[in-house]
């Protein structure tokens, strides 16, 4: 027997504890761990859990079921008993949600002061066991844990994930699986974004059209979300999905057993086209357009919002909220409040009358009135409201909790300065819709990158925060908007593994975070996810490149967010192997090459192969005069991809006069100047209205040598593509100036009518 113990110890000890510092490889990393004990605890078919009451029995059940599948037996559960192998003990001296786990060779005791604490102790035990515990089939593994003591408590009381089930309707079964993964990570709030312009996803008995009409929309699956045109009246609405009230009860109960509060969000007054498609009389009477559920951003239909002057709107929303509050026991109800386009309110006779009657001076305060009125109702039912940070533009509803989301989320802090609690979910770090890795390898989505490391490194507070600000910060939330999702796998891909990083940022203090240890734990966590058939992104193994002019040539910088990866590369076009050159400093390039690189660990290729074709032309690696640093990307010999945010494209804040001047270092003959232009209809990125090329020998006197002008029908193309525009130039010069004017406002037929179009260029090619 002793031999067996030693053997199993050797088998599992290395899996469970990191080599350097005896810390267990679990996520989130516990606050205090002591591995002073001897031996290990082994689960068998004889193991008995002794719990104090039915509530503890209920929260233990999902843990026992893991054994039923993976071990082929179910440990016994004794309620109201102190005799067992795993013993639960209430200990009022422990703080909320915290626990103490003491593992001895013959016994395990779990102490906590509340159900959450007991549940989290079990999640720790879950991750201390071999990953195959998540296997749906029986596996032959010893279910053992080394003797140790863990004392653990969370940094934040709000550890949240928002899922937008309106843009993409996530089926119930998939949502339940995500909830189980959240539970494993000790996340405790699921914010369900149930309604938006693109779908109403919850059955409301009093208003059946909300789902009959509002949960259906026209299909535009093959077109990226922002480029989708609105529905025509009568067009079949074939994309559909909503949760019945029974579904909601099941979701809430499943989450509750896993100690997760489900916070429903019913959006108002904007993001409400789905509701208004069902009940158009609730929109301002000034709206004279057909109201349909939007398949995309909506263009000039995004200004269709609930009328703030019509009392029927408030009656309707109160009835909706009555059913919502019956279904969701959550103390907090999220009422949206973001991105209100007030143009109809300004014209609507009812809204204007309301402003006059209530002595409201502007439409921002009309929104304040709207939210305050609903807040009063919610409070009268014993609940409290949450809302997005635009609510800080008017008087904040009493007691409301504000979600800081725009940019770095600092409007949340404005709310705190007015005495309100807040949650940080800054778009620039915690919006999980954004790219999680080098964009050349990622499926299409919006904006810039929020990598696993960005989420891991996120620290919501800074030294300028007062202790009062810090007290009002309830916690942090990852927000997954689903514009680009069209299957449950797409949702999982964006969530995992970043949800693990979010959990660590929400649970651990900064001093208890260790990126390298986290990655070791993540490898084990990801094994668990794979066994649960969760799609896990591998983006953390891919290489981000940057090629920039330097020292009269080009320099290639390669980076992987995982420090345990070796980067190896070739310059001869061959696929890199474990014996290729190891990247340890920027690579200097003086001629056309193809750089190929990948990441390796233990002789195994881990990432995708990055291929960077570099092609020199007469301006490559020459000098940019007076430009911004990133404009040097135009002369790096590398073309951009179809994603204009991939790091190869240069865009300008103002598009009315872009002026780029190159010094070719000597007077040379030039036959053409070529501009790589992005067209991305959905994002209003279009080629310029006018391009001029000017030459000079002294950078003082310039002569215009070529010009091209374009008309609307050529500019506002409805696709995503790259067009090379060539201006022929038969002359010689040392200095080349390119003057570009953007196309101005997008036409009314555009998905972004009236918006200023943007110019993006990836490369200037001078021949
Ligand atoms: C939001 O992203 N509009 C809250
Ligand atoms: Zn109105």
XYZ file of C-alpha atoms and ligand atoms in Angstrom:
772
model
C 0.000 0.000 0.000
C 2.782 2.381 0.916
C 4.372 1.645 -2.457
C 1.098 2.412 -4.210
C 0.886 5.761 -2.410
C 4.388 6.695 -3.454
C 3.704 5.644 -7.003
C 0.494 7.663 -7.247
C 2.156 10.578 -5.549
C 4.862 10.564 -8.193
C 2.154 10.315 -10.809
C 0.052 13.243 -9.639
C 2.221 15.550 -7.623
C 3.856 17.069 -10.712
C 0.479 17.615 -12.344
C -0.965 19.438 -9.434
C 1.801 21.609 -8.097
C 3.980 24.004 -9.995
C 7.647 23.098 -9.804
C 9.074 26.374 -8.618
C 6.908 27.198 -5.676
C 4.516 24.468 -4.581
C 1.537 26.555 -5.591
C -1.309 24.484 -6.995
C -2.047 24.841 -10.677
C -5.573 26.026 -10.295
C -7.440 29.085 -11.503
C -7.979 31.436 -9.811
C -4.857 30.995 -7.722
C -5.868 30.643 -4.037
C -4.807 33.286 -1.532
C -2.760 31.065 0.833
C -1.478 27.554 0.291
C 0.545 25.449 2.687
C 1.766 22.043 1.551
C 3.320 21.165 4.881
C 1.343 17.915 5.305
C 2.249 14.389 4.266
C 0.624 11.908 1.927
C -2.534 12.519 0.027
C -6.269 12.084 0.183
C -7.813 9.547 -2.151
C -11.439 9.494 -3.310
C -12.964 6.033 -3.632
C -16.416 4.559 -3.968
C -16.457 4.453 -0.146
C -15.846 8.175 0.305
C -18.548 9.871 2.350
C -19.343 13.585 2.277
C -20.840 14.783 5.550
C -22.696 18.060 5.087
C -24.680 20.098 7.582
C -27.889 20.792 5.703
C -29.874 20.435 2.464
C -28.440 23.602 0.935
C -24.917 22.215 1.268
C -26.099 18.893 -0.134
C -27.567 20.688 -3.140
C -24.400 22.613 -3.950
C -22.322 19.433 -3.557
C -24.435 17.474 -6.021
C -22.794 18.713 -9.274
C -19.377 17.814 -7.841
C -20.500 14.272 -7.013
C -21.949 13.858 -10.494
C -18.507 14.453 -11.988
C -17.411 11.237 -10.240
C -20.454 9.375 -11.485
C -19.265 9.893 -15.064
C -15.482 9.952 -14.794
C -14.877 7.510 -11.924
C -17.829 5.210 -12.438
C -19.002 5.662 -8.860
C -20.668 8.376 -6.811
C -19.290 9.314 -3.391
C -21.948 9.112 -0.680
C -23.624 12.155 0.748
C -24.828 12.320 4.374
C -26.895 15.299 5.398
C -26.836 16.655 8.956
C -23.830 14.575 9.871
C -20.340 15.184 11.210
C -19.003 11.729 10.381
C -17.483 11.371 6.949
C -14.293 11.572 4.911
C -15.060 15.021 3.577
C -16.637 17.080 6.326
C -18.326 20.470 5.940
C -18.085 22.799 8.933
C -19.711 26.177 9.242
C -17.286 28.726 10.617
C -18.778 32.165 11.182
C -15.316 33.676 11.607
C -14.655 33.305 7.853
C -15.666 36.146 5.561
C -18.318 35.868 2.831
C -17.407 33.543 -0.050
C -14.137 32.469 1.573
C -13.224 28.978 2.676
C -10.588 26.898 4.354
C -9.718 23.530 2.868
C -7.672 21.125 4.970
C -6.559 17.977 3.208
C -5.081 15.123 5.238
C -4.373 11.622 4.098
C -7.534 10.184 5.667
C -9.806 13.204 5.846
C -10.687 16.467 4.298
C -12.434 19.320 6.077
C -14.054 22.267 4.399
C -14.903 25.330 6.458
C -16.882 28.337 5.301
C -19.433 30.790 6.588
C -21.787 30.607 3.598
C -22.824 28.342 0.743
C -20.566 30.128 -1.710
C -17.523 29.383 0.432
C -18.359 25.659 0.536
C -19.011 25.616 -3.189
C -15.715 27.341 -3.983
C -13.798 24.895 -1.828
C -15.281 22.121 -3.965
C -14.223 23.929 -7.132
C -10.702 24.055 -5.748
C -10.831 20.328 -5.038
C -12.218 19.835 -8.552
C -9.168 21.502 -10.071
C -6.755 19.754 -7.703
C -7.940 16.456 -9.149
C -6.783 15.203 -12.537
C -8.377 17.034 -15.518
C -10.046 13.779 -16.564
C -12.567 14.388 -13.779
C -14.413 16.347 -16.500
C -14.530 13.319 -18.766
C -18.050 12.248 -19.714
C -16.821 8.617 -19.778
C -15.161 6.484 -17.149
C -11.361 6.820 -17.016
C -8.804 4.832 -15.026
C -7.123 7.482 -12.884
C -6.359 7.738 -9.172
C -8.524 10.511 -7.702
C -6.005 11.927 -5.265
C -5.029 15.259 -3.748
C -1.778 15.985 -1.872
C -2.162 16.908 1.798
C -2.334 20.686 2.063
C -4.172 23.589 3.583
C -5.719 26.337 1.494
C -7.273 29.507 2.860
C -8.896 31.492 0.135
C -11.018 34.580 -0.329
C -11.951 36.746 -3.319
C -10.725 40.251 -4.016
C -14.057 41.405 -5.496
C -17.632 40.505 -4.636
C -18.752 41.078 -8.249
C -16.987 38.675 -10.633
C -19.040 38.825 -13.752
C -19.550 37.774 -17.305
C -22.044 39.393 -19.637
C -23.294 37.399 -22.597
C -25.224 39.136 -25.331
C -27.818 36.562 -26.323
C -29.656 39.162 -28.424
C -27.197 39.541 -31.312
C -26.580 35.803 -31.334
C -29.067 33.587 -29.525
C -27.060 31.065 -27.503
C -29.104 27.873 -27.046
C -29.938 26.959 -23.457
C -27.789 23.806 -23.374
C -24.704 25.769 -24.408
C -25.443 28.514 -21.932
C -25.661 25.942 -19.130
C -22.248 24.603 -20.068
C -20.737 28.079 -19.948
C -22.346 28.544 -16.526
C -20.617 25.406 -15.276
C -17.262 26.711 -16.529
C -17.915 30.059 -14.841
C -18.617 28.200 -11.615
C -15.353 26.289 -11.871
C -13.626 29.683 -12.083
C -15.509 31.062 -9.060
C -17.261 33.716 -11.154
C -20.537 34.647 -9.507
C -22.549 36.974 -11.775
C -23.983 36.160 -15.181
C -25.364 39.285 -16.787
C -27.708 38.209 -19.591
C -28.219 40.846 -22.255
C -31.663 39.571 -23.234
C -32.967 42.303 -25.505
C -31.518 44.554 -28.174
C -32.192 45.902 -31.669
C -31.311 42.471 -33.035
C -33.571 40.258 -30.988
C -35.883 39.911 -27.969
C -34.925 36.644 -26.284
C -37.243 36.139 -23.317
C -40.860 35.034 -23.343
C -43.199 37.629 -21.798
C -46.687 36.175 -21.391
C -48.473 39.525 -21.417
C -46.849 40.596 -24.688
C -46.560 37.517 -26.940
C -45.503 39.563 -29.963
C -42.210 40.338 -28.225
C -41.104 36.821 -29.118
C -43.455 36.086 -32.045
C -42.064 39.115 -33.885
C -39.126 40.341 -31.815
C -37.162 37.089 -31.603
C -37.059 36.670 -35.399
C -35.083 38.495 -38.009
C -34.032 38.338 -41.614
C -30.977 36.239 -42.325
C -27.805 38.008 -43.393
C -25.341 35.393 -42.114
C -22.922 35.700 -45.019
C -22.428 39.431 -44.504
C -20.373 40.812 -41.580
C -22.682 42.304 -38.935
C -21.831 45.987 -39.478
C -22.345 45.707 -43.250
C -25.832 44.141 -43.037
C -28.671 46.151 -44.535
C -31.981 46.444 -42.744
C -34.962 44.215 -43.414
C -37.386 45.164 -46.132
C -41.027 45.101 -45.073
C -42.423 41.606 -45.738
C -39.016 39.961 -46.043
C -39.127 36.511 -44.342
C -37.673 36.439 -40.823
C -36.030 33.041 -40.556
C -33.337 33.523 -37.903
C -34.958 33.024 -34.520
C -34.586 32.002 -30.922
C -35.745 32.847 -27.419
C -35.843 31.369 -23.933
C -39.264 30.275 -22.694
C -40.105 31.125 -19.101
C -39.449 27.475 -18.229
C -36.012 27.764 -19.876
C -35.299 30.854 -17.795
C -36.329 29.081 -14.598
C -34.018 26.202 -15.496
C -31.097 28.545 -16.257
C -31.619 30.482 -13.032
C -31.840 27.289 -10.961
C -28.795 25.726 -12.627
C -26.790 28.900 -12.035
C -28.058 29.248 -8.481
C -26.931 25.709 -7.625
C -23.515 26.842 -8.870
C -23.675 30.016 -6.771
C -24.153 32.335 -9.735
C -26.691 35.146 -9.760
C -28.246 35.713 -13.152
C -28.819 39.426 -13.750
C -31.304 40.085 -16.547
C -30.849 43.099 -18.770
C -33.860 44.645 -20.461
C -32.500 47.437 -22.646
C -34.123 50.866 -22.669
C -34.706 53.437 -24.036
C -32.468 52.585 -27.022
C -31.330 49.242 -28.485
C -35.037 48.477 -28.599
C -35.870 47.890 -32.286
C -36.844 44.260 -31.591
C -39.470 45.307 -29.042
C -40.653 48.169 -31.232
C -40.947 45.899 -34.269
C -43.488 43.978 -32.172
C -45.195 47.036 -30.653
C -44.441 49.979 -32.978
C -46.854 52.300 -31.177
C -44.325 52.481 -28.344
C -41.905 54.375 -30.598
C -42.163 58.136 -30.986
C -44.994 59.066 -33.383
C -42.379 61.029 -35.351
C -40.951 57.697 -36.601
C -42.284 57.192 -40.120
C -40.158 54.160 -41.104
C -41.006 50.465 -41.129
C -39.677 49.092 -37.835
C -38.112 45.646 -38.132
C -35.765 43.574 -35.986
C -32.340 44.703 -37.147
C -29.905 42.157 -38.617
C -26.984 44.575 -38.191
C -26.168 48.026 -36.844
C -29.336 49.455 -38.278
C -28.025 52.580 -40.016
C -30.631 55.310 -39.673
C -32.962 52.914 -37.813
C -30.707 52.994 -34.761
C -32.488 56.233 -33.840
C -35.750 54.346 -33.229
C -36.136 54.234 -29.443
C -38.971 54.054 -26.914
C -40.940 57.289 -26.757
C -40.236 59.101 -23.481
C -43.440 61.126 -23.721
C -45.890 58.220 -23.984
C -47.145 56.852 -20.643
C -48.034 53.568 -22.364
C -44.293 52.950 -22.740
C -43.800 53.036 -18.990
C -46.826 50.812 -18.385
C -45.489 48.321 -20.931
C -41.995 48.280 -19.432
C -43.388 47.879 -15.920
C -45.454 44.883 -17.009
C -42.413 43.380 -18.726
C -40.327 43.959 -15.614
C -43.024 42.370 -13.417
C -42.566 39.094 -15.291
C -38.790 39.491 -15.409
C -38.613 40.069 -11.645
C -40.822 37.019 -11.063
C -38.399 34.886 -13.053
C -35.104 36.302 -11.795
C -34.543 36.451 -8.022
C -31.514 38.715 -8.629
C -31.509 41.800 -6.428
C -30.190 43.770 -9.404
C -32.034 44.291 -12.665
C -29.994 45.827 -15.495
C -31.910 48.441 -17.465
C -29.337 49.292 -20.158
C -29.385 53.005 -20.842
C -26.509 53.093 -23.356
C -26.070 54.770 -26.727
C -29.367 56.621 -26.953
C -29.848 58.452 -30.222
C -32.170 61.273 -29.195
C -33.000 62.679 -32.639
C -36.607 61.422 -32.525
C -37.102 62.741 -29.009
C -36.151 66.175 -30.285
C -38.908 66.080 -32.925
C -41.568 64.056 -31.153
C -44.557 66.095 -29.919
C -45.096 63.738 -26.968
C -41.471 63.946 -25.872
C -41.470 67.717 -26.216
C -44.663 67.937 -24.195
C -43.101 65.749 -21.496
C -40.065 68.013 -21.332
C -42.261 71.050 -20.942
C -44.482 69.472 -18.292
C -41.563 68.148 -16.268
C -39.402 71.214 -16.816
C -36.698 69.137 -18.487
C -34.142 71.327 -20.255
C -32.488 68.893 -22.675
C -32.790 65.378 -24.101
C -29.974 64.068 -21.885
C -32.161 64.914 -18.910
C -35.150 63.381 -20.680
C -33.198 60.119 -20.588
C -32.482 60.815 -16.929
C -36.254 61.192 -16.405
C -36.915 57.922 -18.264
C -34.413 55.884 -16.259
C -35.431 57.495 -12.962
C -39.071 56.699 -13.539
C -38.341 53.011 -14.219
C -35.886 52.940 -11.328
C -38.603 54.140 -8.972
C -40.753 51.233 -10.120
C -37.974 48.675 -9.730
C -37.189 49.998 -6.260
C -40.856 49.800 -5.280
C -40.545 46.041 -5.880
C -37.545 45.788 -3.567
C -34.970 45.524 -6.351
C -32.234 47.875 -7.561
C -31.180 48.861 -11.026
C -27.936 48.640 -12.899
C -27.095 50.612 -16.028
C -24.365 51.494 -18.521
C -22.115 54.485 -17.932
C -23.964 56.909 -20.227
C -26.329 57.361 -17.277
C -23.689 59.681 -15.812
C -24.769 62.241 -18.450
C -27.788 63.098 -16.325
C -28.813 62.749 -12.697
C -28.068 59.162 -11.757
C -31.077 57.105 -10.672
C -31.052 56.670 -6.908
C -29.120 53.591 -5.825
C -28.193 52.589 -9.380
C -25.025 50.583 -9.991
C -23.077 51.839 -12.992
C -21.039 49.782 -15.471
C -17.991 51.703 -16.725
C -17.538 50.526 -20.312
C -16.523 53.304 -22.727
C -12.790 53.314 -23.404
C -11.137 52.566 -20.097
C -14.478 52.631 -18.278
C -13.633 55.744 -16.289
C -17.193 57.081 -16.360
C -17.753 54.377 -13.742
C -15.503 56.405 -11.503
C -17.637 59.503 -12.155
C -20.551 57.520 -10.747
C -18.465 56.601 -7.695
C -17.701 60.284 -7.104
C -21.484 60.743 -6.864
C -21.642 57.952 -4.287
C -22.721 55.110 -6.573
C -21.372 51.574 -6.616
C -19.887 50.543 -9.942
C -18.503 47.655 -11.950
C -15.637 47.995 -14.414
C -16.000 46.385 -17.833
C -13.822 48.628 -20.009
C -14.185 48.005 -23.739
C -10.443 48.479 -24.185
C -9.609 45.471 -22.003
C -12.617 43.390 -20.997
C -14.799 43.411 -24.120
C -14.337 39.841 -25.218
C -15.701 40.587 -28.684
C -12.314 42.076 -29.538
C -9.475 40.124 -31.128
C -7.652 37.890 -28.661
C -4.487 37.466 -30.674
C -2.539 38.443 -33.775
C -5.290 39.334 -36.217
C -3.863 37.535 -39.230
C -4.940 34.302 -37.533
C -8.244 35.339 -36.005
C -11.805 35.123 -37.279
C -13.241 38.514 -38.206
C -14.479 40.695 -35.386
C -14.343 44.351 -34.291
C -11.646 46.818 -33.335
C -8.295 46.148 -31.665
C -6.875 43.393 -29.499
C -7.760 42.387 -25.954
C -5.397 39.460 -25.534
C -5.377 36.870 -22.783
C -2.490 38.804 -21.250
C -4.349 42.127 -21.456
C -7.247 40.584 -19.546
C -4.841 38.958 -17.091
C -2.950 42.192 -16.461
C -6.090 44.240 -15.979
C -6.014 46.321 -12.818
C -9.145 48.442 -12.420
C -7.826 50.796 -9.734
C -4.916 53.185 -9.803
C -3.048 55.320 -7.310
C -5.333 58.315 -7.868
C -8.333 56.471 -6.507
C -9.470 57.374 -3.014
C -10.296 54.646 -0.546
C -13.966 55.622 -1.000
C -13.699 55.026 -4.782
C -12.158 51.633 -4.103
C -14.912 50.696 -1.672
C -17.585 51.528 -4.245
C -15.943 49.324 -6.888
C -17.929 46.081 -6.670
C -15.746 44.258 -9.154
C -15.104 43.557 -12.804
C -16.931 41.961 -15.692
C -15.984 40.484 -19.046
C -18.550 41.484 -21.651
C -19.133 39.315 -24.672
C -21.048 41.046 -27.446
C -21.934 38.526 -30.114
C -22.191 40.493 -33.368
C -19.746 38.125 -35.060
C -20.969 34.834 -33.561
C -23.082 32.425 -35.529
C -22.622 29.201 -33.566
C -22.090 28.163 -29.932
C -18.475 27.358 -30.855
C -17.935 30.982 -31.897
C -19.127 32.088 -28.462
C -16.874 29.613 -26.669
C -13.905 30.601 -28.813
C -14.194 34.211 -27.671
C -14.737 33.210 -24.031
C -11.995 30.635 -23.614
C -9.356 30.933 -22.396
C -9.853 34.642 -21.627
C -12.557 33.823 -19.064
C -9.850 32.142 -16.972
C -7.748 35.334 -17.030
C -10.799 37.371 -16.084
C -11.475 35.061 -13.138
C -7.942 35.494 -11.862
C -8.163 39.294 -12.198
C -11.482 39.229 -10.324
C -10.446 36.852 -7.529
C -6.748 37.460 -6.856
C -4.991 40.459 -5.420
C -2.227 41.826 -7.645
C 0.440 40.446 -5.352
C -1.019 36.976 -5.777
C -0.915 37.055 -9.577
C 1.878 35.335 -11.474
C 1.584 35.171 -15.269
C 3.900 32.178 -15.681
C 2.174 30.153 -12.988
C -1.181 31.125 -14.461
C -0.143 29.736 -17.856
C 0.877 26.441 -16.273
C -2.478 26.265 -14.553
C -4.181 27.259 -17.791
C -2.723 24.284 -19.637
C -4.458 22.039 -17.122
C -7.642 24.134 -17.166
C -7.789 23.976 -20.966
C -7.534 20.184 -20.822
C -10.634 20.299 -18.670
C -12.404 22.550 -21.161
C -11.561 20.236 -24.048
C -13.026 17.283 -22.109
C -16.183 19.339 -21.706
C -16.179 19.803 -25.487
C -15.642 23.549 -25.126
C -13.934 25.311 -28.027
C -10.723 26.852 -26.662
C -8.831 29.435 -28.707
C -5.136 28.742 -29.241
C -4.353 32.389 -30.048
C -1.908 32.697 -27.139
C 0.578 30.577 -29.106
C 0.579 32.817 -32.178
C 3.136 35.443 -33.072
C 2.470 39.152 -33.384
C 4.821 40.766 -35.857
C 5.909 44.282 -36.520
C 8.071 45.287 -39.470
C 9.462 48.820 -39.402
C 12.087 50.832 -41.287
C 15.320 51.125 -39.261
C 19.006 51.579 -40.057
C 18.352 51.968 -43.802
C 16.677 48.573 -43.901
C 13.775 46.894 -42.176
C 13.568 45.343 -38.736
C 11.234 42.480 -37.966
C 10.046 42.172 -34.365
C 8.263 38.980 -33.320
C 6.426 38.481 -30.055
C 4.387 35.801 -28.329
C 2.505 36.584 -25.107
C 3.599 33.243 -23.624
C 7.157 33.554 -22.261
C 7.487 29.758 -22.237
C 7.438 29.649 -26.038
C 10.544 29.636 -28.224
C 10.096 31.523 -31.472
C 11.951 29.949 -34.412
C 12.072 31.368 -37.915
C 13.374 30.935 -41.446
C 14.160 33.430 -44.210
C 14.276 30.970 -47.118
C 10.590 30.260 -47.399
C 10.778 26.907 -45.610
C 8.493 25.976 -42.735
C 10.254 26.575 -39.404
C 11.215 23.548 -37.328
C 12.721 23.004 -33.876
C 16.159 23.374 -35.413
C 15.471 26.646 -37.242
C 17.125 29.823 -35.959
C 15.810 30.900 -32.595
C 14.468 34.428 -32.471
C 16.162 36.424 -29.736
C 16.375 39.925 -31.233
C 14.886 41.938 -34.083
C 15.737 40.503 -37.501
C 17.413 42.912 -39.901
C 16.180 42.697 -43.512
C 17.761 44.412 -46.558
C 16.133 42.609 -49.490
C 12.966 40.754 -50.548
C 12.349 37.755 -48.269
C 9.627 35.672 -46.813
C 9.899 35.489 -43.028
C 8.285 32.362 -41.606
C 8.049 31.831 -37.876
C 6.280 29.736 -35.285
C 6.368 28.973 -31.576
C 7.784 25.789 -30.086
C 7.805 24.105 -26.706
C 9.439 20.791 -25.871
C 10.315 20.294 -29.544
C 6.671 20.666 -30.555
C 5.264 23.384 -32.776
C 2.590 25.161 -30.739
C 1.405 28.121 -32.795
C 0.338 28.651 -36.370
C 3.037 29.425 -38.925
C 3.330 33.157 -39.483
C 4.301 34.077 -43.038
C 5.406 37.657 -43.742
C 6.172 38.359 -47.380
C 8.475 41.410 -47.500
C 8.913 43.174 -50.826
C 11.082 46.235 -51.302
C 10.190 49.090 -53.648
C 11.737 52.516 -54.130
C 10.272 53.973 -50.922
C 10.616 50.909 -48.668
C 12.784 51.637 -45.632
C 13.406 55.224 -46.784
C 12.597 58.317 -44.667
C 9.213 59.671 -43.720
C 9.308 63.437 -43.198
C 7.220 65.056 -40.464
C 4.773 62.172 -40.258
C 3.476 60.249 -37.274
C 5.560 57.248 -36.288
C 2.963 54.686 -37.342
C 2.823 56.193 -40.853
C 6.163 54.435 -41.416
C 4.048 51.276 -41.853
C 3.377 52.627 -45.354
C 6.994 51.903 -46.239
C 7.579 48.560 -44.475
C 7.304 46.310 -47.515
C 4.413 44.343 -45.948
C 0.830 44.333 -47.152
C -2.139 44.369 -44.795
C -4.855 41.734 -44.542
C -8.570 42.336 -45.025
C -8.680 43.461 -41.368
C -7.876 47.128 -41.227
C -6.967 46.830 -37.529
C -4.292 44.155 -38.102
C -1.389 46.525 -37.401
C -0.410 46.974 -41.062
C -2.911 49.712 -41.883
C -2.632 53.424 -41.279
C -5.840 55.376 -40.696
C -6.257 59.069 -40.020
C -8.382 60.919 -37.501
C -9.187 63.612 -40.071
C -9.645 62.620 -43.667
C -10.032 66.025 -45.253
C -6.336 66.528 -45.883
C -3.856 63.694 -45.453
C -0.349 64.710 -46.320
C 2.540 62.241 -46.445
C 6.049 63.193 -47.565
C 8.844 60.715 -48.280
C 12.553 61.360 -48.723
C 13.983 58.783 -51.164
C 17.482 59.863 -50.019
C 18.582 60.671 -53.583
C 17.100 61.890 -56.829
C 15.777 58.881 -58.739
C 13.471 58.228 -61.658
C 9.886 57.334 -60.822
C 7.316 55.731 -63.098
C 4.391 55.173 -60.752
C 3.051 55.680 -57.249
C 0.640 53.061 -55.943
C -1.596 53.293 -52.832
C -3.046 50.209 -51.126
C -6.593 51.263 -50.123
C -9.025 49.442 -47.864
C -12.728 49.226 -48.589
C -14.765 48.051 -45.589
C -18.388 48.981 -46.139
C -19.618 48.087 -42.640
C -17.002 50.251 -40.952
C -17.288 53.171 -43.424
C -13.717 52.701 -44.621
C -13.483 53.752 -48.248
C -11.000 54.891 -50.802
C -10.246 58.596 -51.086
C -12.146 61.158 -53.122
C -8.887 62.612 -54.450
C -5.240 61.540 -54.581
C -2.479 63.890 -55.701
C 1.231 63.186 -56.149
C 3.709 66.057 -55.826
C 7.471 65.918 -56.374
C 10.395 68.027 -55.204
C 14.168 68.077 -55.311
C 14.643 70.182 -52.192
C 11.551 69.587 -50.007
C 10.594 73.263 -50.537
C 9.273 73.694 -54.045
C 6.864 70.932 -55.080
C 5.241 70.396 -58.447
C 2.057 68.367 -58.924
C 2.744 65.453 -61.238
C -0.423 63.372 -61.022
C -3.986 63.385 -59.683
C -6.906 60.961 -59.525
C -10.496 61.694 -58.524
C -13.250 59.251 -57.741
C -17.068 59.390 -57.803
C -19.477 58.082 -55.144
C -20.500 54.920 -57.007
C -16.864 53.889 -57.288
C -16.023 54.858 -53.705
C -18.856 53.406 -51.589
C -18.620 49.779 -52.634
C -20.531 47.282 -50.474
C -17.753 44.808 -49.755
C -14.508 44.307 -47.913
C -11.599 44.459 -50.307
C -8.217 45.990 -51.012
C -7.702 48.094 -54.104
C -4.338 49.259 -55.362
C -4.679 52.655 -56.985
C -1.844 53.440 -59.365
C -0.910 56.979 -60.426
C 1.508 57.100 -63.285
C 4.432 59.480 -62.816
C 7.177 59.839 -65.433
C 9.746 61.995 -63.716
C 12.700 62.116 -61.347
C 12.821 63.522 -57.845
C 14.165 63.011 -54.341
C 11.014 63.969 -52.415
C 7.544 62.527 -53.024
C 4.450 64.001 -51.400
C 1.081 62.286 -51.485
C -1.976 64.401 -50.684
C -5.176 62.513 -50.037
C -8.701 63.755 -49.380
C -11.286 61.387 -47.924
C -14.663 60.819 -49.551
C -16.647 62.830 -46.982
C -20.001 61.730 -45.581
C -21.380 58.302 -46.444
C -24.524 58.542 -48.605
C -28.022 57.931 -47.198
C -28.179 54.427 -48.706
C -25.077 53.424 -46.722
C -25.231 51.317 -43.530
C -23.610 54.333 -41.839
C -25.529 57.162 -43.483
C -24.032 60.581 -42.913
C -20.955 59.276 -41.105
C -17.572 60.597 -42.168
C -15.866 57.922 -44.274
C -12.366 56.920 -43.219
C -9.266 56.326 -45.323
C -6.973 53.388 -44.537
C -3.764 52.701 -46.478
C -1.419 49.765 -45.937
C 1.411 50.506 -48.314
C 2.824 53.068 -50.719
C 4.627 51.421 -53.602
C 6.876 53.612 -55.727
C 8.302 52.139 -58.912
C -22.209 49.045 -24.889
O -21.182 48.473 -25.309
N -22.945 49.748 -25.723
C -22.618 48.983 -23.502
Zn -41.517 60.569 -28.261
